[in-house]
Coordinates of C-alpha atoms in Angstrom, one line a residue:
X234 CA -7.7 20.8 20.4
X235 CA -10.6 20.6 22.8
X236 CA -12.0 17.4 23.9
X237 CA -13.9 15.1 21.5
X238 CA -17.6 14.8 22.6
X239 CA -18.7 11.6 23.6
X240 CA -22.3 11.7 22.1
X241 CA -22.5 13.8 18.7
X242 CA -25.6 14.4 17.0
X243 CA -26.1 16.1 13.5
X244 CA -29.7 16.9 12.5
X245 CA -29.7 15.9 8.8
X246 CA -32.0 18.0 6.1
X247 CA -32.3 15.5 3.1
X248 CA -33.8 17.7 0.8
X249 CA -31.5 21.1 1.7
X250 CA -29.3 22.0 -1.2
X251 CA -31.0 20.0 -4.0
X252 CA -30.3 16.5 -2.0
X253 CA -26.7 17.5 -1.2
X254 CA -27.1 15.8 2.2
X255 CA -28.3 12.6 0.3
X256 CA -26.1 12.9 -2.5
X257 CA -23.0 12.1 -0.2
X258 CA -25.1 9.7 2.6
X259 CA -24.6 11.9 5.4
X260 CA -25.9 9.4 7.8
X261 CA -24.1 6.3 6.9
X262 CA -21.1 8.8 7.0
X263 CA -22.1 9.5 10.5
X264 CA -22.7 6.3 11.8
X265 CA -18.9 5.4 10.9
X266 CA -17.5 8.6 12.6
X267 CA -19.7 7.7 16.0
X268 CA -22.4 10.6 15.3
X269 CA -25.9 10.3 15.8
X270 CA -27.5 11.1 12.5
X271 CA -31.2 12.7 13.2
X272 CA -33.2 12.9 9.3
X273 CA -35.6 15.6 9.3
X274 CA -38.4 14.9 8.0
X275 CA -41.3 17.4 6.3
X276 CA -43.1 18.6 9.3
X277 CA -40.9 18.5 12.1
X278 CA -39.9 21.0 14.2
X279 CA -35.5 21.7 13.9
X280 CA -35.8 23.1 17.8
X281 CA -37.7 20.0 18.9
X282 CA -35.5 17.8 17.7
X283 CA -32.0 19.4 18.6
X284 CA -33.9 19.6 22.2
X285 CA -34.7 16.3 22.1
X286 CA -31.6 15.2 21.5
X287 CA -29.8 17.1 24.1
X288 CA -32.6 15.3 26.6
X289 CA -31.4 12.2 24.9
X290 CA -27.8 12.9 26.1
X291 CA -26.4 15.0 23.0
X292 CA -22.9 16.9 24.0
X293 CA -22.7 18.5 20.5
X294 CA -25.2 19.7 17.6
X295 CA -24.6 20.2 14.3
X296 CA -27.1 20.6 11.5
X297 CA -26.3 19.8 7.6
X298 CA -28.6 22.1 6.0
X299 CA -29.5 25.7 4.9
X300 CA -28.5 28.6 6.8
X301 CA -31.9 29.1 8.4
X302 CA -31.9 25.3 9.6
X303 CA -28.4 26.5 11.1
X304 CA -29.6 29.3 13.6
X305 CA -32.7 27.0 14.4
X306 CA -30.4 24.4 15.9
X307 CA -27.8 27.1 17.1
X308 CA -30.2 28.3 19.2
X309 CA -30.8 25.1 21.1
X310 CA -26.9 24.7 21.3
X311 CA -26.9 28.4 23.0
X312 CA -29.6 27.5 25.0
X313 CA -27.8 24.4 26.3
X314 CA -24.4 25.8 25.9
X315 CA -23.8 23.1 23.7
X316 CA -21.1 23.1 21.0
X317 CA -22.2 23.6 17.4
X318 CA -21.1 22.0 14.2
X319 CA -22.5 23.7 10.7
X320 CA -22.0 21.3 7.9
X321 CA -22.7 22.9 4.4
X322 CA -25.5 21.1 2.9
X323 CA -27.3 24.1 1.9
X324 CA -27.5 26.2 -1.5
X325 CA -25.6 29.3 -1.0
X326 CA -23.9 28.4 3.0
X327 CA -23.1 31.8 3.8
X328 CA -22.7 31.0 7.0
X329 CA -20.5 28.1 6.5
X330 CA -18.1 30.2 4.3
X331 CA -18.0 32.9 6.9
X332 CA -16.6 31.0 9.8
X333 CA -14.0 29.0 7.8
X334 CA -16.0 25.9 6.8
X335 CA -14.7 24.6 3.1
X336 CA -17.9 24.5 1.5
X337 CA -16.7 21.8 -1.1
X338 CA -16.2 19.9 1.8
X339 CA -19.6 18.6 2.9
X340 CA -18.5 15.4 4.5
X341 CA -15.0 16.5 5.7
X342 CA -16.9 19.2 7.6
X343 CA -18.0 16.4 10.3
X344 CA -14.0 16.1 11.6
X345 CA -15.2 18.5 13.4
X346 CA -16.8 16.3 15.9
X347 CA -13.6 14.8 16.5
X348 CA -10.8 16.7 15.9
X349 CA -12.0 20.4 16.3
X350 CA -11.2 23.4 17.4
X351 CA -13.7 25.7 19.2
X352 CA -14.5 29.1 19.5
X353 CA -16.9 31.7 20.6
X354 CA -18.7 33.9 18.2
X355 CA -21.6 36.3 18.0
X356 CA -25.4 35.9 17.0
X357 CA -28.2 38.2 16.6
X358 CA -31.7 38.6 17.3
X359 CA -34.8 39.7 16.5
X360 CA -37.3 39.7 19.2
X361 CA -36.1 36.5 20.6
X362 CA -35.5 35.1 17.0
X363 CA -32.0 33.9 16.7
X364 CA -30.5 34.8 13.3
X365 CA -26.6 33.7 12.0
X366 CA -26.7 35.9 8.7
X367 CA -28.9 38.4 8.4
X368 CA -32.6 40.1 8.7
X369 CA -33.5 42.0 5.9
X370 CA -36.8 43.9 5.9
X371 CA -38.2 45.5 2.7
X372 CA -37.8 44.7 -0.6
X373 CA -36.1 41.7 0.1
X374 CA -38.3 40.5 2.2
X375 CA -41.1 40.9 -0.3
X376 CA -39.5 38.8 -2.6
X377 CA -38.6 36.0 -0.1
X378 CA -42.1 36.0 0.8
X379 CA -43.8 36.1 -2.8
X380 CA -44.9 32.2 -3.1
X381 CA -43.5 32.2 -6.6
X382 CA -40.1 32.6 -5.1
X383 CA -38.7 29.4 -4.3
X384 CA -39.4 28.0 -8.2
X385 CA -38.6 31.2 -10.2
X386 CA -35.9 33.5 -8.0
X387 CA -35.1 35.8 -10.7
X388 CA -38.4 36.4 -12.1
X389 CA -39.6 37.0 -8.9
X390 CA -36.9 39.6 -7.6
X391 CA -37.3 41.0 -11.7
X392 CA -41.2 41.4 -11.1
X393 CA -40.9 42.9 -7.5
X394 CA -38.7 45.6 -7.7
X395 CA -40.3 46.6 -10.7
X396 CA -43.5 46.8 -9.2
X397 CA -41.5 48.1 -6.0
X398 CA -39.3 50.6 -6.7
X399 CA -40.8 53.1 -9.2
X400 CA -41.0 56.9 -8.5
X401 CA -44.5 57.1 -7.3
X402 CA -44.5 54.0 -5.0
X403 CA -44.9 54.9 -1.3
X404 CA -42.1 53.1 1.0
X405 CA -42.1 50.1 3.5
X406 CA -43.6 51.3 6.5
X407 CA -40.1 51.0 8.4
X408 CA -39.6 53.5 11.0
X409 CA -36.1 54.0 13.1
X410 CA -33.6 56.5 14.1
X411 CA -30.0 56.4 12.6
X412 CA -26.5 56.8 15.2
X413 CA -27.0 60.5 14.0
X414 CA -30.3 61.1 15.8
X415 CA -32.3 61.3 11.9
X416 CA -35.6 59.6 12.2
X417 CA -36.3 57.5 9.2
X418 CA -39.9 57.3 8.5
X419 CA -40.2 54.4 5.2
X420 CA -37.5 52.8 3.9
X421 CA -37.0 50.6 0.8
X422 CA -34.8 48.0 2.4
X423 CA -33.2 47.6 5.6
X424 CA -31.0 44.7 6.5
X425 CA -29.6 44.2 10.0
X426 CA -26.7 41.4 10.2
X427 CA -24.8 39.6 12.8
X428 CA -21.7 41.7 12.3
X429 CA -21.3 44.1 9.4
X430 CA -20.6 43.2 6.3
X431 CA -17.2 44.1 4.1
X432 CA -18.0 46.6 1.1
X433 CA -15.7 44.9 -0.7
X434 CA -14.5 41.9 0.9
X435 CA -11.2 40.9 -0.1
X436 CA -10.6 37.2 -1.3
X437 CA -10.3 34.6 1.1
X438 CA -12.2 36.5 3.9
X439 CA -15.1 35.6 3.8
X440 CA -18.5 38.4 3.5
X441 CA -17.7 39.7 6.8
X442 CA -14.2 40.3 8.1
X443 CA -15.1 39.1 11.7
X444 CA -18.1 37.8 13.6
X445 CA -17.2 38.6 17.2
X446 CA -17.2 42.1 17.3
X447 CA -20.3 42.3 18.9
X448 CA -22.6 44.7 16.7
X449 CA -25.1 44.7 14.4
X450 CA -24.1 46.1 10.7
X451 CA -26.9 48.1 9.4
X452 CA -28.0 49.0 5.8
X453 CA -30.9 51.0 5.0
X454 CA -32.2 52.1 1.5
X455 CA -34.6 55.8 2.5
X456 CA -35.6 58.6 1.0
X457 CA -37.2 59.9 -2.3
X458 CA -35.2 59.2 -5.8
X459 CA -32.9 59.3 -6.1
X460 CA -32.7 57.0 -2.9
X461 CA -29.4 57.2 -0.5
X462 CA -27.7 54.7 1.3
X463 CA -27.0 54.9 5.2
X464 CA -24.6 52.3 6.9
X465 CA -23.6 51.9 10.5
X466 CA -23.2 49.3 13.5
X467 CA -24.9 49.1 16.7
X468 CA -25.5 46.7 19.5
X469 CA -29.2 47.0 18.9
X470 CA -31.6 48.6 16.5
X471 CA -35.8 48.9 16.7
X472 CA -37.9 49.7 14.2
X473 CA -41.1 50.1 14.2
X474 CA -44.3 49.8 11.9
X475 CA -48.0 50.3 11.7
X476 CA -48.7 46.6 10.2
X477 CA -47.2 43.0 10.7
X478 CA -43.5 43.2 9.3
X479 CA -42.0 40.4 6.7
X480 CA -38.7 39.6 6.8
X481 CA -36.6 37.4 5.1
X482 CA -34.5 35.5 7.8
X483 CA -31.2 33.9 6.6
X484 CA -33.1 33.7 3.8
X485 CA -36.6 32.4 5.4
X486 CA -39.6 34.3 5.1
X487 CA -41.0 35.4 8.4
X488 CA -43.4 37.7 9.0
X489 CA -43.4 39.4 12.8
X490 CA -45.6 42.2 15.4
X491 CA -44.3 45.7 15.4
X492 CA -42.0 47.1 17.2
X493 CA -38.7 44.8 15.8
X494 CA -36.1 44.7 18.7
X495 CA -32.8 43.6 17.3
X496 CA -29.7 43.0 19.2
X497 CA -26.4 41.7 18.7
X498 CA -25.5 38.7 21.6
X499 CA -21.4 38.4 21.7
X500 CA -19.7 35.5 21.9
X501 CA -23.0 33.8 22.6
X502 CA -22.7 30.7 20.6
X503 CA -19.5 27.8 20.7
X504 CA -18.7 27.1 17.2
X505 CA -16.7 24.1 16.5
X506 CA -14.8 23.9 13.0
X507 CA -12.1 21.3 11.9
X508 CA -8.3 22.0 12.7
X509 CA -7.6 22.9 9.6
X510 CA -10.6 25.1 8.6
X511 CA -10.2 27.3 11.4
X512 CA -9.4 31.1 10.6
X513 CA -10.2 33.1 7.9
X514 CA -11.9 30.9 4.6
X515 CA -10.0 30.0 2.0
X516 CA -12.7 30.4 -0.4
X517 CA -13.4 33.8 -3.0
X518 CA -17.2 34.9 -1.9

């Protein structure tokens, strides 16, 4: 065990999850356990108020909330070298499940405060941007950032790749060089993650088998039908484009300047989990 922190606080996203947060009172359940609950509210800025509450006195962060809210408060923890607490409040918690937090476990997941174990793990980045998951670039990130996304998910992935992917539709302009010097000029998808992800993870492991082994996981969709599928890992990747680039961002939609500098930062952030969800998850992907 590593010593308990004396002044918690876990930034609290009400509406992440379809009220999950609210659903079990995450800040009542704080208050008992001697965490500072912070209740974000629409409009406010996650950095701002993780840094506030460092100013404030803060020895530990944690956010209950998607996995976009987690890197945004991760990368104040980093900043700070601050210890980090995810709690899974979100939808889907990829992150959550991939570092050995029970994700039917919303409110046990605060034991970690108290009675936690700590390690180090990696992050990524894209131009400055921390990211936990994944960047994806694309076709993804055209659905992501369709505004009909959010209410209607399937129709909307349904209705882009249709419009998307047929034989006469030019590619994303997505430009990069592969580990085996082939320059990629367009691209159908690309996604970059923290770590690369299992082909076929095996039960209980979680999406990726490890995230400390300091690389980025590549995927790219290129070429003309029928399309082919490169994979590799990298400590860094660039690609580069004529316009603005959307991306969807542990699943937020982002849109950033040309040329995209990604880069894998090891051991960069100190993740703290409960005793007993430490190690590989437990849970089937």
């Amino acid at each position: 065990m590593v010593p308990r922190p004396t002044r918690p606080a876990l930034i609290i996203n009400q509406r992440s999850g379809g009220g999950k947060a609210e659903r079990y009172d995450l800040a009542t359940q704080c208050w008992t356990r001697g965490i500072e609950p912070i209740v974000f509210q629409p409009g406010d800025d996650l950095a701002a108020l993780a840094t506030a509450a460092v100013a404030d006195g803060a020895d530990a962060l944690g956010m209950a909330g998607g996995d976009g809210s987690q890197a945004a408060v991760a990368a104040v923890a980093i900043a700070h070298d601050l210890p980090f607490v995810c709690v899974p409040a979100g939808t889907r918690n990829h992150f959550a499940f991939d570092i050995g937090v029970d994700r039917r476990d919303v409110v046990g997941a605060l034991d970690a405060f108290a009675a936690g174990e700590e390690r180090r793990i990696d992050v990524a980045r894209v131009n400055g941007r921390v990211f936990l998951n994944n960047a994806a670039l694309g076709l993804y990130a055209a659905i992501v950032d369709s505004p009909e996304y959010r209410e209607h998910k399937v129709q909307t992935a349904i209705a882009t790749m249709a419009a998307r992917l047929g034989p006469d539709v030019a590619q994303f302009d997505l430009r990069f060089t592969d580990p085996a010097g082939r320059r990629h000029d367009g691209a159908d998808l690309v996604v970059v993650s923290n770590n690369r992800y299992a082909p076929a993870p095996r039960p209980g492991r979680g999406t990726r088998g490890e995230v400390d082994a300091g690389v980025l996981g590549v995927i790219a969709v290129t070429g003309p039908p029928p399309r082919g599928i490169t994979e590799w890992t990298a400590p860094t990747l660039r690609v580069e484009s004529a316009t603005t680039v959307a991306l969807g961002i542990d699943g937020e939609s982002v849109h950033l300047e040309p040329p995209l500098d990604f880069e894998s930062v090891p051991l960069a952030l100190r993740i703290r989990t409960r005793a007993r969800s430490v190690g590989r998850p437990r849970l089937a992907p």
